[in-house]
Every structure is written in C-alpha cells, then in structure tokens.
Amino acid sequence: MGNETKQILIDDARRAGERVGLTSDEIIINGGKPLHGRIEVRGAKNLATKAMVAALLGTKPSVLRNVPNISDVRVVAGLLALHGVQITKGEEPGEFLLDPSNVESAHMADIDAHAGSSRIPILFCGPLLHRLGEAFIPDLGGCRIGDRPIDFHLDALREFGAVIVKEPRGISLTAPHGLKGANIELPYPSVGATEQVLLTAVLAEGQTELKNAAIEPEIIDLICILQKMGAIINVEPNRVIFIEGVEELGGYKHRAIFDRNEAASWAAAALATEGDVFVGGAKQEEMMTFLNVFRKVGGAFEVEDDGIRFYHPGGELVPVTIETDVHPGFMTDWQQPLVVALTKANGVSTIHETVYENRFGFTDALNKMGANIVVHKDGLHDYTRRVARRDFEQAAVITGPTPLVGAEIEVPDLRGGFSHLIAALTAKGQSKVTNVGIISRGYEDFIGKLTQLGADFIFEA
Ligand code: EPZ
C-alpha cells in the first residue's frame, strides 16, 4: 500500500473515532451543586479497544456497535489502519465497520508514532503473528499507576512459540515454527495477559489450557466476540479457559458491553455531590459488588431495565473497608471515584489496593482540598485479611467527614482524574482542574455529561 493511501486510511480511522481531543486542558468548577439528571454510558473502553484488535484475526469484515468516542479508541483505530485494516463508520452512532481483508506490515517508526499513551498495542502480538508472521510492539503507555510490566504476556507468547527480540523502541516478534497451543498458568489473573492468550490461542494449532485466567465481564464479552468469529472457547470452573484452535476465523457483529467503570464513576459523583443521577445503559449483574459497597456507604440505587438510578437518600454516609480485587471482587478502577464520597463519611474508611502498586497518587490533591487521607505505601500488613494476594499492596486510610474546599489541582491519571472532577464538584468555592485531556482517554464526552447533569463550570472548547 502506498504512503498516500495509508495516510487516507489513518485519517479515516481518526474520523471514525470522531474528534474527542479537547482543545483546552483545564476546567474551572464552581463546586457545591448536586448533580441531577440522566446520562448514557456507552461501550466499555476495556472491551471495545480489544474487540477492535480481535477483528484483525478475521478474514471477513466485522461490525462493532456501541464504541465509545474516546481517545484510546482513536489510538487503536489508527494502529489498525496502519496495518491495513479499513475502518469506516456505520449508520448508528458508535458503529464501526472493520475490514481486515488487506492486513499488512507497518513501519516500526509509524507504529511507534501512533501508539500514543495506550496499552492496547501489546494485544496486537498474537493477531499480527497469525496474519503476518511478525509484529513490532512499541514501548507501552497507559496510566502511571504502577510498574505495569508485560512479563506475563511475553512468557505466554513464548509458550505458543513466539520468538521475542528487544529493540531500542519496543519488541519485535516472529514465530518461525508457527504458533502452537500451550498449557499456560498465569502467576496472577491478569486481564491483559488473559486477553493475550485468547487472541493468540484461537488460531494456534492445537489446544490451549489457560489456568488462573481473569474472568472480568469484558473478557467474557471478548470470548463471545471470538465465538461469533468461529472460535471454540470453553470457560470452565476455577478460572480455567480451554481453547481449541481453529484454522480460520470470520467476522463478527457485536454490541460492546456497557462501561461499568464509567457507570461507577457517575454513581460516585451522584453520591459525593448529594445528587441523583440516572445512568442509562448501566446493568446490575456486572456491578453487583460495586452496588453492595455503594449501599453500605449510604448511597441508594434503583435498577431499571434501561439503566440504574444512583442517588444520595439523605442522612450520613458510613465508612467502609474495601479490598480491590480481580472480578468478581471490587475493581481497582472503582476506588478512586468513591474515595471522594468517603471523605464525607462519618468515621474511618480503609481501602487496600491489591491490584496496582501505586494507585493512590490522586489523594494528594484531595488532601490539598481539605481531606484527611493517609496513604500507607507498604500496606497495613493486616494478616486478618480475607485472602493473602500479592507481595505488594497499598492502603489509604480516609478519615471523615472533611468538607473539601476549592483548589488548583492537576489530573494524574484517568480514574484519579475523574475523582478530581468529583472533588471539585463537591468542594466549597472554585477549583481549577488542569490536565483534564487524560480523562477523555476513557470518558466519552464528560464535558457534555457534566452540562447535562447541571454542573456549574467553565470550559473553553
Ligand atoms: C486492565 O489493565 C485495564 N486496562 C485496567 O483499566 C484495569 O485496572 C485492570 O485491567 C484491572 O482490572 C485495560 O483493559 C486497557 P492487568 P491490564 O494485566 O490488563 C500485573 C483503566 O483505568 N501484571 O490485569 O493492564 C500488573 O502490573 C485501567 O481503565 C504483571 O505483573 O491489567 C498489575 O499489578 C487502568 N505482569 C496486575 O498484574 C504482566 O505481564 C493486574 O494487571 C501483566 C500484569
């Protein structure tokens, strides 16, 4: 493919993702006003981007619906376009048509330039090895919430027969003898490594047994997509996934599962601002653990067919002790938005973060606004905890209630950034939140949604 055609495809992919980039990187919020109203959540960031990569495995076009208009989607669309996947917009909003008929190698420099701040490129390994026999994966971005190594991914790929060479700007992979099914046990039920194994095993020769797999709803949704394409995958008890490799996969038509992280974030915003928000598209089953905690803290919710109403029913908020965990536990992505509500609870709450080593950086800003949050970088060594999980953990001890006051704060990462927005919305007086562009990586049109919910803010688009 000529450079000109390739550029047109990349531009197409960008247009398909529409413009989500914010021209201004700061928002001024006048806090203290409860959020009220209805917003809709779209497809999950942590499924849609992977579903787009899955389309690479097929010989026929795929249709993905309910794709959120976020910058992580644009990055993946750009990378797919670079590899010859033609992406066009379908008839309904958020519908992508992905045609992988002409998959081809891309230049390392182009891949590197387009990979942006996403972690999804690592999932291109298996599909590109199957389609092209080689892959180059640039060094990864993503939120700075811990080391975020890729050793589980690389070990699994080697088990399939991939040969991996470290390059100055990333890794290059080949499979001189093809990819063959393997018996793999993950050291930890990593979401990304489970997806890596799925995307590689479906077309590998023979059978793959994956032990200690992650079973997040987004992974089950990805398995549904792969099954639609022709894959044979059994999810068995005790975190075992069994995959029988097939010779060829076709396309899929699929509506992405809703974004439960976005739903939980708006729920937390409703509670912290003492508001009432109907989150259209949210579903109960995938949020059960969150809903239990939300209720224990003193929030109320009503599950309807088309979404969930989250509100503050009046009365005091109650402190809780939470351990983040893999599914079906309390997601690590849910803790940051909820912490703001916990600053309003009457007493001491504790959050043990067991998934990432460094996910409390956002609390500095809350303390600046008047919160009383002490982060124990090595955890609290509480041996009475339900399950001993990792070598590391962090704990945050939040003592409330502490009214927050407006301040100038800078967004550190995606979920921490949303928590900063909530803090500013609840604070007395005016706050300036800078670096808000990061939030558009995972929250579709959060500015429009704030307007819909009646927030008082100034944002120059
Ligand atoms: C996914 O990240 C999500 N990202 C994260 O969402 C989410 O927090 C996380 O899963 C847990 O649910 C995407 O889906 C794009 P992991 P992932 O592999 O796949 C360690 C958000 O805000 N690990 O399950 O990268 C790792 O360091 C984000 O939307 C290794 O040690 O998460 C971490 O401590 C942030 N070696 C733990 O496992 C590896 O090779 C869990 O990571 C891989 C992971």
Coordinates of C-alpha atoms and ligand atoms in Angstrom, one line a residue:
M1 CA 0.0 0.0 0.0
G2 CA 1.3 3.4 -0.9
N3 CA 2.0 6.0 1.8
E4 CA -0.7 8.2 0.5
T5 CA -3.4 5.5 0.7
K6 CA -2.2 4.6 4.1
Q7 CA -2.5 8.2 5.3
I8 CA -6.0 8.3 4.0
L9 CA -6.9 5.2 5.9
I10 CA -5.4 6.6 9.1
D11 CA -7.3 9.8 8.6
D12 CA -10.5 7.7 8.0
A13 CA -9.9 5.8 11.2
R14 CA -9.4 9.1 13.1
R15 CA -12.6 10.4 11.6
A16 CA -14.4 7.2 12.5
G17 CA -13.3 7.8 16.1
E18 CA -14.5 11.4 15.6
R19 CA -12.9 14.3 17.5
V20 CA -12.6 13.6 21.1
G21 CA -9.5 15.7 21.7
L22 CA -10.1 18.7 23.9
T23 CA -8.6 21.9 22.8
S24 CA -8.4 23.3 26.4
D25 CA -6.8 21.2 29.1
E26 CA -8.3 22.9 32.1
I27 CA -11.8 23.2 33.6
I28 CA -12.9 25.7 36.2
I29 CA -15.6 24.2 38.5
N30 CA -17.8 26.0 41.0
G31 CA -18.5 23.3 43.5
G32 CA -21.3 22.5 45.9
K33 CA -24.0 21.9 43.4
P34 CA -25.6 18.4 43.4
L35 CA -25.6 16.6 40.0
H36 CA -29.1 15.8 38.8
G37 CA -30.3 14.2 35.6
R38 CA -29.7 11.4 33.2
I39 CA -26.6 10.4 31.2
E40 CA -25.9 7.4 29.0
V41 CA -22.8 5.2 29.2
R42 CA -21.5 3.7 26.0
G43 CA -19.5 0.5 25.4
A44 CA -16.6 -0.3 27.7
K45 CA -13.2 1.1 26.9
N46 CA -11.7 -2.1 28.2
L47 CA -13.7 -4.2 25.7
A48 CA -14.2 -2.0 22.6
T49 CA -10.5 -1.5 22.1
K50 CA -9.8 -5.2 22.4
A51 CA -12.8 -6.1 20.2
M52 CA -11.2 -3.9 17.5
V53 CA -8.0 -5.8 17.8
A54 CA -9.9 -9.1 17.5
A55 CA -11.2 -8.0 14.1
L56 CA -7.6 -8.4 12.9
L57 CA -7.9 -12.2 13.3
G58 CA -10.8 -12.5 10.8
T59 CA -10.8 -13.0 7.1
K60 CA -14.1 -11.1 6.9
P61 CA -15.3 -7.7 8.0
S62 CA -16.6 -7.1 11.5
V63 CA -19.2 -4.7 12.9
L64 CA -18.7 -3.3 16.4
R65 CA -21.5 -1.2 17.9
N66 CA -21.6 1.0 20.9
V67 CA -18.0 2.1 20.5
P68 CA -17.2 5.0 22.9
N69 CA -15.9 8.2 21.4
I70 CA -12.7 8.3 23.5
S71 CA -9.1 8.8 22.6
D72 CA -8.0 5.2 23.4
V73 CA -10.3 4.1 20.6
R74 CA -8.7 6.5 18.2
V75 CA -5.3 5.2 19.0
V76 CA -6.3 1.6 18.3
A77 CA -8.2 2.7 15.1
G78 CA -5.0 4.5 13.9
L79 CA -2.9 1.4 14.6
L80 CA -5.3 -0.9 12.8
A81 CA -5.4 1.4 9.9
L82 CA -1.6 1.4 9.8
H83 CA -1.8 -2.4 9.4
G84 CA -4.2 -2.2 6.5
V85 CA -7.5 -2.6 8.4
Q86 CA -10.1 -0.4 6.7
I87 CA -12.3 1.3 9.3
T88 CA -15.4 3.1 8.4
K89 CA -18.3 4.5 10.4
G90 CA -21.6 2.6 10.3
E91 CA -25.1 4.0 10.3
E92 CA -25.8 4.3 14.0
P93 CA -23.6 6.4 16.3
G94 CA -20.7 4.4 17.7
E95 CA -20.8 1.8 14.9
F96 CA -17.5 0.8 13.4
L97 CA -17.0 -1.4 10.3
L98 CA -13.6 -3.1 10.4
D99 CA -12.4 -4.7 7.2
P100 CA -9.2 -6.8 7.7
S101 CA -9.0 -8.2 4.2
N102 CA -5.7 -6.4 3.4
V103 CA -3.7 -6.7 6.6
E104 CA -0.1 -5.8 6.0
S105 CA 3.1 -4.9 7.9
A106 CA 3.6 -1.3 9.1
H107 CA 6.9 0.5 9.7
M108 CA 8.2 0.5 13.2
A109 CA 8.5 4.3 13.2
D110 CA 4.9 4.7 12.2
I111 CA 3.7 2.2 14.8
D112 CA 5.7 4.0 17.4
A113 CA 4.4 7.4 16.5
H114 CA 0.7 6.2 16.6
A115 CA 0.8 4.0 19.7
G116 CA 0.3 7.1 21.9
S117 CA -0.4 6.6 25.5
S118 CA -2.4 3.3 25.2
R119 CA -1.5 -0.1 26.5
I120 CA -3.6 -1.9 23.9
P121 CA -0.7 -2.3 21.3
I122 CA 0.6 -5.3 23.3
L123 CA -2.6 -7.2 22.3
F124 CA -1.6 -6.9 18.6
C125 CA 1.1 -9.6 19.1
G126 CA -0.9 -12.8 18.5
P127 CA -3.2 -11.4 15.8
L128 CA -0.2 -9.9 13.8
L129 CA 1.9 -13.1 14.2
H130 CA -1.1 -15.1 12.9
R131 CA -1.8 -12.7 10.0
L132 CA 1.7 -11.6 9.0
G133 CA 4.2 -13.9 10.8
E134 CA 5.8 -10.9 12.5
A135 CA 4.9 -8.0 14.8
F136 CA 6.5 -4.9 16.3
I137 CA 5.1 -3.6 19.5
P138 CA 6.3 -0.2 20.8
D139 CA 7.1 0.5 24.4
L140 CA 3.7 0.9 26.1
G141 CA 2.0 3.9 27.7
G142 CA -1.1 3.8 29.9
C143 CA -1.8 5.3 33.3
R144 CA 1.2 5.6 35.6
I145 CA -0.3 3.6 38.4
G146 CA 2.5 1.1 39.0
D147 CA 5.2 -0.8 37.1
R148 CA 2.7 -2.4 34.7
P149 CA 5.2 -5.0 33.3
I150 CA 4.3 -7.2 30.4
D151 CA 6.2 -10.3 31.5
F152 CA 3.0 -12.5 31.7
H153 CA 2.3 -11.5 28.1
L154 CA 5.7 -12.3 26.8
D155 CA 6.0 -15.6 28.8
A156 CA 2.7 -16.8 27.4
L157 CA 3.6 -15.8 23.8
R158 CA 6.9 -17.8 24.1
E159 CA 4.9 -20.8 25.2
F160 CA 3.0 -20.5 21.9
G161 CA 6.3 -20.5 20.1
A162 CA 6.9 -16.8 19.5
V163 CA 10.5 -15.5 19.4
I164 CA 10.8 -12.1 21.0
V165 CA 13.6 -9.6 20.5
K166 CA 14.0 -6.4 22.4
E167 CA 14.5 -3.4 20.1
P168 CA 15.5 0.1 21.2
R169 CA 11.9 1.3 21.0
G170 CA 9.9 -1.8 21.7
I171 CA 9.9 -5.5 20.9
S172 CA 9.7 -7.4 17.7
L173 CA 8.2 -10.9 17.4
T174 CA 8.3 -13.7 14.9
A175 CA 7.0 -17.3 15.0
P176 CA 9.5 -19.3 12.9
H177 CA 7.6 -22.6 13.5
G178 CA 4.1 -21.2 13.7
L179 CA 2.1 -20.7 16.9
K180 CA 1.1 -23.9 18.7
G181 CA -1.4 -24.4 21.6
A182 CA 0.1 -24.4 25.0
N183 CA -0.6 -25.1 28.7
I184 CA -0.3 -21.8 30.5
E185 CA -0.8 -20.9 34.1
L186 CA -0.8 -17.1 34.8
P187 CA 1.0 -16.1 38.0
Y188 CA -1.9 -13.7 38.6
P189 CA -5.3 -13.4 36.8
S190 CA -4.2 -10.5 34.7
V191 CA -6.8 -9.1 32.4
G192 CA -4.4 -8.2 29.6
A193 CA -2.5 -11.5 29.7
T194 CA -5.7 -13.4 29.6
E195 CA -6.8 -11.5 26.5
Q196 CA -3.3 -12.0 25.0
V197 CA -3.7 -15.8 25.4
L198 CA -7.3 -15.7 24.0
L199 CA -6.3 -13.7 20.9
T200 CA -3.3 -16.0 20.3
A201 CA -4.8 -19.4 21.1
V202 CA -7.9 -19.1 18.9
L203 CA -5.8 -19.6 15.7
A204 CA -2.9 -21.5 17.2
E205 CA -2.5 -25.1 16.1
G206 CA -4.0 -27.5 18.7
Q207 CA -5.4 -26.9 22.2
T208 CA -4.6 -24.3 24.9
E209 CA -5.4 -24.6 28.5
L210 CA -5.2 -21.3 30.4
K211 CA -5.2 -21.6 34.2
N212 CA -5.7 -18.7 36.7
A213 CA -7.4 -16.7 34.0
A214 CA -9.1 -13.4 34.5
I215 CA -12.9 -13.6 34.1
E216 CA -13.9 -10.0 34.1
P217 CA -17.2 -9.3 32.2
E218 CA -15.2 -7.6 29.4
I219 CA -13.2 -10.8 28.9
I220 CA -16.4 -12.8 28.7
D221 CA -17.7 -10.3 26.1
L222 CA -14.4 -10.7 24.2
I223 CA -14.9 -14.5 24.3
C224 CA -18.4 -14.0 22.9
I225 CA -17.0 -12.0 20.0
L226 CA -14.4 -14.6 19.3
Q227 CA -17.0 -17.3 19.4
K228 CA -19.1 -15.3 16.8
M229 CA -16.0 -15.3 14.6
G230 CA -15.7 -19.1 14.8
A231 CA -13.5 -19.8 17.8
I232 CA -14.1 -22.6 20.2
I233 CA -13.6 -21.5 23.8
N234 CA -14.8 -23.1 27.0
V235 CA -14.9 -21.1 30.2
E236 CA -14.5 -23.8 32.9
P237 CA -14.7 -23.7 36.7
N238 CA -11.9 -22.3 38.8
R239 CA -10.5 -19.7 36.3
V240 CA -9.7 -22.3 33.6
I241 CA -10.3 -21.4 30.0
F242 CA -9.9 -24.1 27.3
I243 CA -9.4 -23.1 23.7
E244 CA -9.4 -25.4 20.7
G245 CA -7.5 -23.7 17.9
V246 CA -9.3 -23.4 14.5
E247 CA -7.8 -22.7 11.1
E248 CA -9.7 -19.6 10.2
L249 CA -12.0 -17.0 11.8
G250 CA -14.6 -14.9 10.1
G251 CA -16.0 -11.5 11.2
Y252 CA -18.5 -10.6 14.0
K253 CA -21.4 -8.4 14.6
H254 CA -21.4 -7.3 18.2
R255 CA -22.7 -4.6 20.6
A256 CA -20.0 -3.8 23.2
I257 CA -20.8 -4.4 26.8
F258 CA -21.5 -1.2 28.8
D259 CA -18.7 0.6 30.6
R260 CA -19.1 -0.4 34.2
N261 CA -16.2 1.8 35.2
E262 CA -17.8 4.9 33.7
A263 CA -21.1 3.9 35.3
A264 CA -19.5 3.5 38.8
S265 CA -17.7 6.9 38.3
W266 CA -21.0 8.8 37.7
A267 CA -22.6 6.9 40.6
A268 CA -19.8 8.0 42.9
A269 CA -20.3 11.6 41.6
A270 CA -24.0 11.4 42.4
L271 CA -23.3 10.3 45.9
A272 CA -20.5 12.7 46.7
T273 CA -22.4 15.7 45.4
E274 CA -25.6 14.6 47.2
G275 CA -27.3 14.3 43.8
D276 CA -29.4 12.0 41.8
V277 CA -28.1 10.6 38.5
F278 CA -29.8 8.0 36.2
V279 CA -27.0 6.2 34.4
G280 CA -28.6 4.9 31.2
G281 CA -27.1 1.6 29.9
A282 CA -25.8 0.5 33.3
K283 CA -26.6 -3.1 34.3
Q284 CA -26.8 -4.7 37.7
E285 CA -25.0 -8.0 37.2
E286 CA -21.7 -6.6 36.2
M287 CA -21.8 -4.0 39.0
M288 CA -23.1 -6.2 41.9
T289 CA -20.0 -5.8 44.0
F290 CA -20.0 -2.0 43.5
L291 CA -23.7 -1.8 44.3
N292 CA -23.2 -3.6 47.6
V293 CA -20.5 -1.1 48.6
F294 CA -22.5 1.8 47.4
R295 CA -25.4 0.7 49.6
K296 CA -23.1 0.1 52.6
V297 CA -21.6 3.6 52.3
G298 CA -25.2 5.0 52.4
G299 CA -26.0 5.5 48.8
A300 CA -29.2 4.3 47.2
F301 CA -29.9 2.9 43.8
E302 CA -32.8 1.6 41.7
V303 CA -32.2 -0.8 39.0
E304 CA -34.4 -0.3 35.9
D305 CA -34.5 -2.1 32.6
D306 CA -32.6 0.7 30.8
G307 CA -30.2 1.7 33.5
I308 CA -29.6 2.4 37.2
R309 CA -30.6 5.4 39.2
F310 CA -27.9 6.3 41.8
Y311 CA -28.7 8.9 44.5
H312 CA -27.9 10.2 47.9
P313 CA -31.0 9.4 50.0
G314 CA -30.2 11.9 52.8
G315 CA -28.6 11.0 56.1
E316 CA -25.0 10.4 57.0
L317 CA -22.5 8.5 54.8
V318 CA -20.9 5.5 56.5
P319 CA -17.2 4.5 56.4
V320 CA -16.2 1.2 54.8
T321 CA -13.3 -1.2 54.4
I322 CA -12.6 -2.2 50.9
E323 CA -10.1 -4.5 49.2
T324 CA -9.7 -4.1 45.5
D325 CA -9.5 -7.3 43.6
V326 CA -10.0 -9.1 40.3
H327 CA -13.5 -9.9 39.2
P328 CA -15.9 -10.7 40.9
G329 CA -14.2 -8.5 43.6
F330 CA -14.2 -4.7 44.0
M331 CA -12.5 -3.3 40.9
T332 CA -9.3 -1.2 41.3
D333 CA -10.9 1.3 38.9
W334 CA -13.8 1.9 41.2
Q335 CA -11.8 3.0 44.3
Q336 CA -10.7 6.5 43.1
P337 CA -14.1 8.0 42.3
L338 CA -15.5 6.5 45.5
V339 CA -12.8 7.9 47.8
V340 CA -14.3 11.4 47.4
A341 CA -17.6 10.2 48.9
L342 CA -15.7 8.5 51.7
T343 CA -14.2 11.9 52.7
K344 CA -17.8 12.8 53.6
A345 CA -18.4 9.6 55.6
N346 CA -18.5 9.9 59.3
G347 CA -15.5 7.8 60.5
V348 CA -12.5 6.0 59.2
S349 CA -12.6 4.1 55.9
T350 CA -9.8 1.9 54.6
I351 CA -9.0 0.9 51.1
H352 CA -6.5 -1.8 50.4
E353 CA -5.3 -1.6 46.8
T354 CA -4.1 -5.1 45.9
V355 CA -4.0 -4.8 42.1
Y356 CA -1.6 -1.9 41.4
E357 CA 1.4 -0.8 43.4
N358 CA 0.8 2.9 43.1
R359 CA -2.8 3.9 42.7
F360 CA -3.3 6.5 45.4
G361 CA -1.3 9.3 43.9
F362 CA -4.6 11.2 43.3
T363 CA -5.2 11.6 47.0
D364 CA -2.5 14.3 47.4
A365 CA -4.9 16.7 45.6
L366 CA -7.8 15.7 47.8
N367 CA -5.7 16.4 50.9
K368 CA -4.8 19.8 49.4
M369 CA -8.6 20.4 49.3
G370 CA -9.0 19.5 52.9
A371 CA -9.4 15.7 53.0
N372 CA -7.6 13.6 55.7
I373 CA -6.2 10.7 53.7
V374 CA -3.1 8.8 54.8
V375 CA -1.5 6.5 52.3
H376 CA 0.5 3.6 53.7
K377 CA 2.8 2.8 50.8
D378 CA 3.6 -0.7 52.1
G379 CA 0.0 -1.5 53.1
L380 CA -1.2 -2.1 56.6
H381 CA 0.1 -5.7 56.9
D382 CA -3.2 -6.8 58.1
Y383 CA -2.9 -10.5 58.3
T384 CA -6.5 -10.9 59.1
R385 CA -7.4 -10.0 55.5
R386 CA -9.7 -12.4 53.8
V387 CA -7.1 -13.6 51.2
A388 CA -3.4 -13.0 51.0
R389 CA -3.0 -11.9 47.5
R390 CA 0.2 -10.1 46.3
D391 CA 3.6 -9.3 47.6
F392 CA 2.6 -5.6 47.5
E393 CA -0.4 -3.6 48.5
Q394 CA -1.1 0.0 49.4
A395 CA -3.6 1.2 51.8
A396 CA -5.4 4.5 52.1
V397 CA -7.0 5.5 55.4
I398 CA -9.6 8.1 54.9
T399 CA -10.9 9.9 58.0
G400 CA -14.1 11.9 57.6
P401 CA -16.1 13.9 57.4
T402 CA -13.9 16.6 56.0
P403 CA -15.5 19.3 53.8
L404 CA -13.4 20.0 50.7
V405 CA -12.6 23.5 49.6
G406 CA -11.8 24.5 46.0
A407 CA -8.1 24.4 44.9
E408 CA -6.0 24.2 41.8
I409 CA -5.3 20.5 41.1
E410 CA -3.7 18.5 38.3
V411 CA -5.1 15.3 36.9
P412 CA -2.6 12.5 37.4
D413 CA -4.3 9.6 35.5
L414 CA -7.6 8.5 34.1
R415 CA -9.6 7.3 37.1
G416 CA -7.7 9.6 39.5
G417 CA -8.7 12.4 37.1
F418 CA -12.3 11.7 37.4
S419 CA -12.0 11.6 41.1
H420 CA -10.5 15.1 40.9
L421 CA -13.5 16.3 38.9
I422 CA -15.8 14.9 41.6
A423 CA -13.8 16.5 44.4
A424 CA -14.1 19.9 42.6
L425 CA -17.8 19.4 42.1
T426 CA -18.3 18.8 45.9
A427 CA -15.9 21.4 47.1
K428 CA -16.9 24.8 48.5
G429 CA -15.8 27.5 46.1
Q430 CA -14.0 27.4 42.9
S431 CA -11.4 24.8 41.6
K432 CA -9.2 24.8 38.6
V433 CA -8.6 21.2 37.4
T434 CA -5.7 21.0 34.8
N435 CA -4.6 18.2 32.5
V436 CA -8.2 17.1 32.0
G437 CA -7.3 15.8 28.5
I438 CA -6.4 12.5 30.1
I439 CA -10.0 12.0 31.2
S440 CA -11.1 11.8 27.5
R441 CA -9.0 8.6 27.2
G442 CA -11.8 6.8 28.9
Y443 CA -14.8 9.0 29.5
E444 CA -16.9 9.8 26.4
D445 CA -18.0 13.5 26.3
F446 CA -17.6 14.0 30.0
I447 CA -17.9 17.8 29.5
G448 CA -21.3 17.3 27.8
K449 CA -22.4 14.9 30.5
L450 CA -21.4 17.4 33.2
T451 CA -23.6 20.0 31.4
Q452 CA -26.5 17.6 31.2
L453 CA -26.2 17.0 35.0
G454 CA -26.3 20.7 35.7
A455 CA -22.7 21.1 36.9
D456 CA -21.5 24.7 37.2
F457 CA -18.3 25.0 35.3
I458 CA -16.4 26.9 32.7
F459 CA -14.6 25.0 29.9
E460 CA -13.5 26.6 26.7
A461 CA -13.7 24.1 24.0
Ligands
EPZ1 C1 -6.8 -3.7 32.6 O1 -5.4 -3.4 32.7 C2 -7.5 -2.4 32.4 N1 -7.0 -1.8 31.2 C3 -7.3 -1.5 33.6 O2 -8.0 -0.4 33.5 C4 -7.7 -2.3 34.9 O3 -7.4 -1.5 36.0 C5 -7.0 -3.6 35.0 O4 -7.2 -4.4 33.8 C6 -7.5 -4.5 36.2 O5 -8.9 -4.7 36.0 C7 -7.4 -2.2 30.1 O6 -8.2 -3.1 29.9 C8 -6.9 -1.4 28.9 P1 -3.8 -6.5 34.5 P2 -4.3 -4.6 32.5 O7 -2.9 -7.1 33.5 O8 -4.8 -5.6 31.6 C9 0.4 -7.0 36.9 C10 -8.5 1.9 33.5 O9 -8.4 2.9 34.2 N2 0.9 -7.6 35.7 O10 -4.9 -7.2 35.0 O11 -3.0 -3.9 32.1 C11 0.1 -5.5 36.8 O12 1.3 -4.8 36.9 C12 -7.4 0.9 33.5 O13 -9.4 1.7 32.7 C13 2.2 -8.1 35.7 O14 2.9 -8.1 36.7 O15 -4.2 -5.1 34.0 C14 -1.0 -5.3 37.8 O16 -0.4 -5.2 39.0 C15 -6.2 1.1 34.3 N3 2.7 -8.6 34.5 C16 -1.8 -6.6 37.8 O17 -0.9 -7.6 37.2 C17 2.0 -8.6 33.4 O18 2.6 -9.1 32.3 C18 -3.1 -6.5 37.0 O19 -2.9 -6.1 35.7 C19 0.7 -8.1 33.4 C20 0.2 -7.6 34.5

